XYZ file of C-alpha atoms in Angstrom:
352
model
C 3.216 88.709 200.036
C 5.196 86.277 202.305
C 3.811 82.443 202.352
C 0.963 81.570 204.476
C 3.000 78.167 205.071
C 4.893 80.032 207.811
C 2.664 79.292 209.928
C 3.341 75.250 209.271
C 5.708 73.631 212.193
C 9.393 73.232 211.468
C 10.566 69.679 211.784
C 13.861 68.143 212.764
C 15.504 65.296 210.158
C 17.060 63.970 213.408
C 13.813 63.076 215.205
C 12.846 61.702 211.731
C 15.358 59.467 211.396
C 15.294 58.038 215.359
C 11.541 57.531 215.218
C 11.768 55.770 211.650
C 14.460 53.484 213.744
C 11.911 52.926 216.523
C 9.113 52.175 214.808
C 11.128 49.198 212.631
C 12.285 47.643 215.873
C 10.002 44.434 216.701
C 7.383 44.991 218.512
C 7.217 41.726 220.454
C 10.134 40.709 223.207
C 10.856 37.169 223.307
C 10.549 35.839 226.500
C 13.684 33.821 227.927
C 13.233 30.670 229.799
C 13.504 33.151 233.254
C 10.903 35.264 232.267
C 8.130 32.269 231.335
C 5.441 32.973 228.513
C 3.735 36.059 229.825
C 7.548 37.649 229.819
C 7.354 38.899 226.326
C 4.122 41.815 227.479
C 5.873 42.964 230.331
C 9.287 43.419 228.374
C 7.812 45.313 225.151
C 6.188 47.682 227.281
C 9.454 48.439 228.948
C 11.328 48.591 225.323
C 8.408 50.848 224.026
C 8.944 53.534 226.855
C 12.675 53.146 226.396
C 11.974 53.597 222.666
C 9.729 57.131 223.846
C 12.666 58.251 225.369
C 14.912 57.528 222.451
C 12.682 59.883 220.501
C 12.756 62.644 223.070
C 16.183 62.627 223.450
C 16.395 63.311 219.774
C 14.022 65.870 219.241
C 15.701 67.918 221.931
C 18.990 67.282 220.065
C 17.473 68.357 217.162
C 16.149 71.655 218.126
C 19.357 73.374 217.500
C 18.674 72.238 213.475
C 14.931 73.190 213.157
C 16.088 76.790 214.328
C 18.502 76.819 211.089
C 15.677 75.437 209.313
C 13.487 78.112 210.414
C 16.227 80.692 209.896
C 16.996 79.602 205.926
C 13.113 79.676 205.532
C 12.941 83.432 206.573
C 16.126 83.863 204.629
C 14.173 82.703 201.729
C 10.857 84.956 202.363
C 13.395 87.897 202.319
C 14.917 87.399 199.377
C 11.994 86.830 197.306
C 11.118 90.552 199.111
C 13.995 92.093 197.762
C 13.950 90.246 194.412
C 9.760 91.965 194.637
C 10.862 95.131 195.257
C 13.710 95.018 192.786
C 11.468 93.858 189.970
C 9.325 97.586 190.973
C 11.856 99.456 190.944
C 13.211 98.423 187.042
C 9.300 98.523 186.074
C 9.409 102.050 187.163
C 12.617 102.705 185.221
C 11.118 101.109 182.256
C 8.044 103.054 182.219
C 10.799 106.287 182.645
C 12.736 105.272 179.925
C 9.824 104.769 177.655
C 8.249 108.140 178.787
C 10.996 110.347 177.911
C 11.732 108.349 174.755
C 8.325 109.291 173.373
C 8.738 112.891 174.374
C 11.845 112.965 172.797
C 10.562 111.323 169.368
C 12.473 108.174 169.811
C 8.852 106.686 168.586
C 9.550 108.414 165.027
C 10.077 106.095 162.114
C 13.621 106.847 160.044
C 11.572 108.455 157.073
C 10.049 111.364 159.074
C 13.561 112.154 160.816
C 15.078 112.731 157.753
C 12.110 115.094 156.870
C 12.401 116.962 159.828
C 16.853 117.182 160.321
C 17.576 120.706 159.306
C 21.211 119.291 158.248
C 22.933 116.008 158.352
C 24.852 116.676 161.241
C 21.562 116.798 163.388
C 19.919 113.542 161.778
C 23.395 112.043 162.765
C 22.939 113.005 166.415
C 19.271 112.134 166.484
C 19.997 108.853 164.931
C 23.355 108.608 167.703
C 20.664 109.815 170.796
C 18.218 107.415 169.104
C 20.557 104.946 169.578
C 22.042 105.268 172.880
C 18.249 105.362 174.483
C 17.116 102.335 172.708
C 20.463 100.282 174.318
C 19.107 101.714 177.604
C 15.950 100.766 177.135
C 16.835 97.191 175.968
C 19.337 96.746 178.764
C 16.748 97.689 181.190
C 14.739 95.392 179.836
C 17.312 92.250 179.602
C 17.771 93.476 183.662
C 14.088 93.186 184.679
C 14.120 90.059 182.385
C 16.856 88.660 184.645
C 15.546 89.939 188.055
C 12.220 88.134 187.162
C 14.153 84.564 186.237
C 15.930 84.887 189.836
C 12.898 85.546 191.228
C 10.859 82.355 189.770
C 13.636 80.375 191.034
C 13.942 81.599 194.601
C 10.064 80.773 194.488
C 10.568 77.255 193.522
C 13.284 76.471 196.189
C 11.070 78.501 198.713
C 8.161 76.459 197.554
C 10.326 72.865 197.724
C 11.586 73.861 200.987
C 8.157 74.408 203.048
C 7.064 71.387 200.797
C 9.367 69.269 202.140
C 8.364 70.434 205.608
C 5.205 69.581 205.425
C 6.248 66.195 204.080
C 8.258 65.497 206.775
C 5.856 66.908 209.399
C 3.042 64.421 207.730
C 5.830 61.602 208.039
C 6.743 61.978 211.798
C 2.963 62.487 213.114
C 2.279 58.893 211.468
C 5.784 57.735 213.237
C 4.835 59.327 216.510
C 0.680 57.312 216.296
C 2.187 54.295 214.955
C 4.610 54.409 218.464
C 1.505 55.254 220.397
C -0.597 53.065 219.133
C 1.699 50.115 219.656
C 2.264 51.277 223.170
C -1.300 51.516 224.079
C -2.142 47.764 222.867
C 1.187 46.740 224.449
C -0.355 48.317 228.388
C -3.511 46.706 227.743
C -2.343 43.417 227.074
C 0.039 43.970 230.151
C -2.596 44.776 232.297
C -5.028 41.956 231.314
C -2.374 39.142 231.837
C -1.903 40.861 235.562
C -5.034 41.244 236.420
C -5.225 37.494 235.469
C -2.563 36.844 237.724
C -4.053 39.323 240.892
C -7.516 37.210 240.382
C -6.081 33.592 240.683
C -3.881 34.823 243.656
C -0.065 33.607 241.728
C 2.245 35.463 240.361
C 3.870 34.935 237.131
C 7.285 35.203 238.491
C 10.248 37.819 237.969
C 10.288 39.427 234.628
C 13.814 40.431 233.549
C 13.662 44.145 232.343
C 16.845 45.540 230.407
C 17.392 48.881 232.627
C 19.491 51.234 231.292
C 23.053 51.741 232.715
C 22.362 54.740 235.860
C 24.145 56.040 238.320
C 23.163 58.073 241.504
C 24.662 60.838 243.867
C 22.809 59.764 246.608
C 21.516 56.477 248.116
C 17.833 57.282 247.547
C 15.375 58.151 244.680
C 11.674 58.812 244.162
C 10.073 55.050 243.440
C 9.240 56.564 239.525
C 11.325 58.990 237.755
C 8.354 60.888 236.163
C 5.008 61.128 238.057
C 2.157 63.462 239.017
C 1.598 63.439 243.254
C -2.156 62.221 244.054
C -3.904 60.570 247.057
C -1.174 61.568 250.066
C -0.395 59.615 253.448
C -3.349 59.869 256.308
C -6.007 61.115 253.152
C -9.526 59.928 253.624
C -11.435 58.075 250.944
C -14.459 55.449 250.581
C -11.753 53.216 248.975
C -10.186 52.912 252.470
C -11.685 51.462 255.483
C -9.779 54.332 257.913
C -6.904 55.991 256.337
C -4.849 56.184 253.177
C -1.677 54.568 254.608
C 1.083 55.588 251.560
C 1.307 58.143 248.658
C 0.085 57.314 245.152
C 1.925 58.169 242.113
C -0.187 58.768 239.201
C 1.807 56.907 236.614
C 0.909 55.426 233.147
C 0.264 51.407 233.238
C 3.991 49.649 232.332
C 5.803 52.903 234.397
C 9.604 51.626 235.168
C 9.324 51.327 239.480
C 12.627 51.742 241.183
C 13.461 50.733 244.695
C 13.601 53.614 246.586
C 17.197 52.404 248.430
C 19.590 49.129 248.445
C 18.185 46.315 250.207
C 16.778 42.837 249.985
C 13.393 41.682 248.471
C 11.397 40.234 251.543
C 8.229 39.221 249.505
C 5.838 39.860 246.327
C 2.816 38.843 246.135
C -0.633 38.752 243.811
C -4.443 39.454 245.069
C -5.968 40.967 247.448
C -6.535 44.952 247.616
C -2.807 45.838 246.935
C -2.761 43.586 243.846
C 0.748 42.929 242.540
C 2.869 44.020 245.561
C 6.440 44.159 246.539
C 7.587 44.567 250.199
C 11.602 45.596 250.411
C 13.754 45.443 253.697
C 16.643 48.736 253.741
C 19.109 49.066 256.286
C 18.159 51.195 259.192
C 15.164 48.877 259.824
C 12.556 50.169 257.524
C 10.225 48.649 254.716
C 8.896 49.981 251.663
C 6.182 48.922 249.677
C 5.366 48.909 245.986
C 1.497 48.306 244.962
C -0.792 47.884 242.487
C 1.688 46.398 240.067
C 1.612 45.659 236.525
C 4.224 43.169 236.446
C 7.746 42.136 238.870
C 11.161 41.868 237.783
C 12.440 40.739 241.121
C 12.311 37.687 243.110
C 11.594 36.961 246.956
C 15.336 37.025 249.070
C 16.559 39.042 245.937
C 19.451 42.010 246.435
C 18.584 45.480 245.164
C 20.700 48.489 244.538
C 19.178 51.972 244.983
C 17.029 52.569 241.195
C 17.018 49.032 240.077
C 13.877 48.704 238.864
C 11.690 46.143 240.451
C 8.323 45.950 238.670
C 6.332 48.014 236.255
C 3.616 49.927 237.268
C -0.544 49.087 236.793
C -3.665 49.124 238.224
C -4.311 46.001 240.078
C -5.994 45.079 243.238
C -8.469 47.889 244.762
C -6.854 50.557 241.834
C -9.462 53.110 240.324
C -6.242 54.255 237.861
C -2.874 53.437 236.898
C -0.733 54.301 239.534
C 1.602 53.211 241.880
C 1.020 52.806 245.945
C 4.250 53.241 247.627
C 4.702 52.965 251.821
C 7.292 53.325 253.782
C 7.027 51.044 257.176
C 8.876 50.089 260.005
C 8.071 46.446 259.876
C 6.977 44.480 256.778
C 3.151 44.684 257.561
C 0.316 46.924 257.252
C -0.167 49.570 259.642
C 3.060 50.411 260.729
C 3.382 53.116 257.698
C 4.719 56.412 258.431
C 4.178 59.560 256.089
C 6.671 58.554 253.021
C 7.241 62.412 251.371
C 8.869 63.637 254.865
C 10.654 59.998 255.334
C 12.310 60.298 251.545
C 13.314 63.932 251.891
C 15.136 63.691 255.381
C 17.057 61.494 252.868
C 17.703 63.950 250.005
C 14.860 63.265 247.816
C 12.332 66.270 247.209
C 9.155 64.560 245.690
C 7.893 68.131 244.764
């Protein structure tokens, strides 16, 4: 009967390893002398995601191993099937053995054999025919004796190998909540200190995020790299007094925001209904904007390069969710926003 732990998931040592390296790294960034007190939320959250990603990376690295995993586990179920049906077989051949031996009088004792050879010659070849089917019969045995010694120890290193699984599978599910967990606190407290800052109307100034080196075909990206599409340009809503004048990205709080294109930083701000903003000026005479802001990592008059990120995503200002507000305008002020989805794909970028 194969092992019910089959049904257990395979894990990858790789992964292991990477998240047992994440989850030792500090959990608290200390802030530099740019990035002021506050500094040290904004940059853990931005380590932490970079951290997620780490762990990703590996696990799809890894994949290739938990297939030989998987494979060596099978390989073990089958040959503890063929050491099963082995085992049968020599316990048939046994039984046979002992079957014809009793037919034959193999069973006799010496005494009676004697009693019953008509001459010596035939005791001799009873006692020779004796002989040859006990060897038979023990060799058989010693066999089935050996088959059943292989077997117990394919069943241990079956056993050890789906224990060790399960170990490691226990291991990387506390990894992957302790990770979680610390991100979680790590948004919350990110989101307090800029709601803090939205209320009193001052921002904390530019927090310095460690972006990862990048490089793009083009001279334009989507404002986040990962995101779900919700409330479009020109939507209604009781949220806005006439019309929903950019396109929300439903992103988690601490999301990495990118400017869109090259350009210069014309302003960022704290309060009102957009929250956290930033307003960017690109060639060609347009604007962008980037609302709703957890935190900024850019300063007014500021040069950007297209997928620098700027600020980290939140909820501030009129915000039901984490997300990010993004126009695209023609001059730096409201209500001069045109659709943004059409705008970024007559430039190459295909929001989905």
């Amino acid at each position: 009967m194969r092992s019910p732990r089959r049904r257990h998931p395979l894990l990858v040592p790789a992964l292991l390893c990477a998240l047992a390296v994440l989850a030792a790294r500090p959990t608290a960034a200390s802030g530099s002398a740019e990035t002021g007190a506050d500094g040290g939320t904004a940059v853990e959250v931005a380590r932490l995601y970079a951290d997620v990603a780490v762990a990703t990376q590996r696990y799809e690295e890894g994949r290739r191993e938990a297939d030989a995993q998987r494979a060596l586990a099978q390989r073990y179920e089958e040959l503890l099937d063929g050491r099963r049906r082995e085992i049968a077989v020599l316990h048939e051949d046994l039984g046979r053995i002992a079957r014809a031996q009793y037919r034959e009088g193999g069973g006799l004792p010496v005494a009676a054999q004697i009693v019953l050879a008509g001459t010596p010659e035939e005791l001799l070849r009873g006692q020779h025919v004796f002989s040859q089917a006990d060897t038979v019969l023990d060799n058989a045995i010693d066999k089935s004796r050996r088959a059943e010694e292989r077997l117990a120890a394919d069943e241990a290193r079956a056993a050890a190998a789906w224990q060790e699984l399960e170990k490691r599978n226990g291991e990387l599910a506390r990894l992957k909540r302790s990770i979680e967990h610390n991100l979680e606190e790590a948004r919350s407290r990110l989101q307090g200190e800029a709601d803090a800052a939205a209320l009193a109307g001052s921002c904390r100034g530019a927090v310095r995020l460690e972006q990862p080196p990048a490089s793009y075909a083009q001279g334009w990206v989507a404002p986040v790299e990962a995101y779900e599409l919700s409330a479009g340009f020109g939507s209604g809503g009781e949220r806005w007094a006439n019309r929903h004048t950019g396109q929300d990205f439903a992103v988690p709080i601490g999301t990495p925001v990118r400017s869109v294109g090259e350009g210069r930083v014309v302003s960022v701000s704290c309060g009102g209904s957009f929250g956290i903003q930033i307003v960017i000026e690109h060639p060609g005479g347009y604007y962008t904007q980037y609302a709703h802001l957890a935190s900024v990592a850019v300063d007014p008059g500021e040069r950007v390069t297209t997928g620098q990120w700027i600020g980290q995503a939140g909820t501030t200002g009129n915000s039901t969710g984490p997300h990010l507000h993004f126009e695209v305008r023609v001059t730096p002020e409201l209500g001069s926003g045109v659709d943004p989805v059409p705008w970024l794909a007559a430039r190459g970028v295909n929001l989905g």
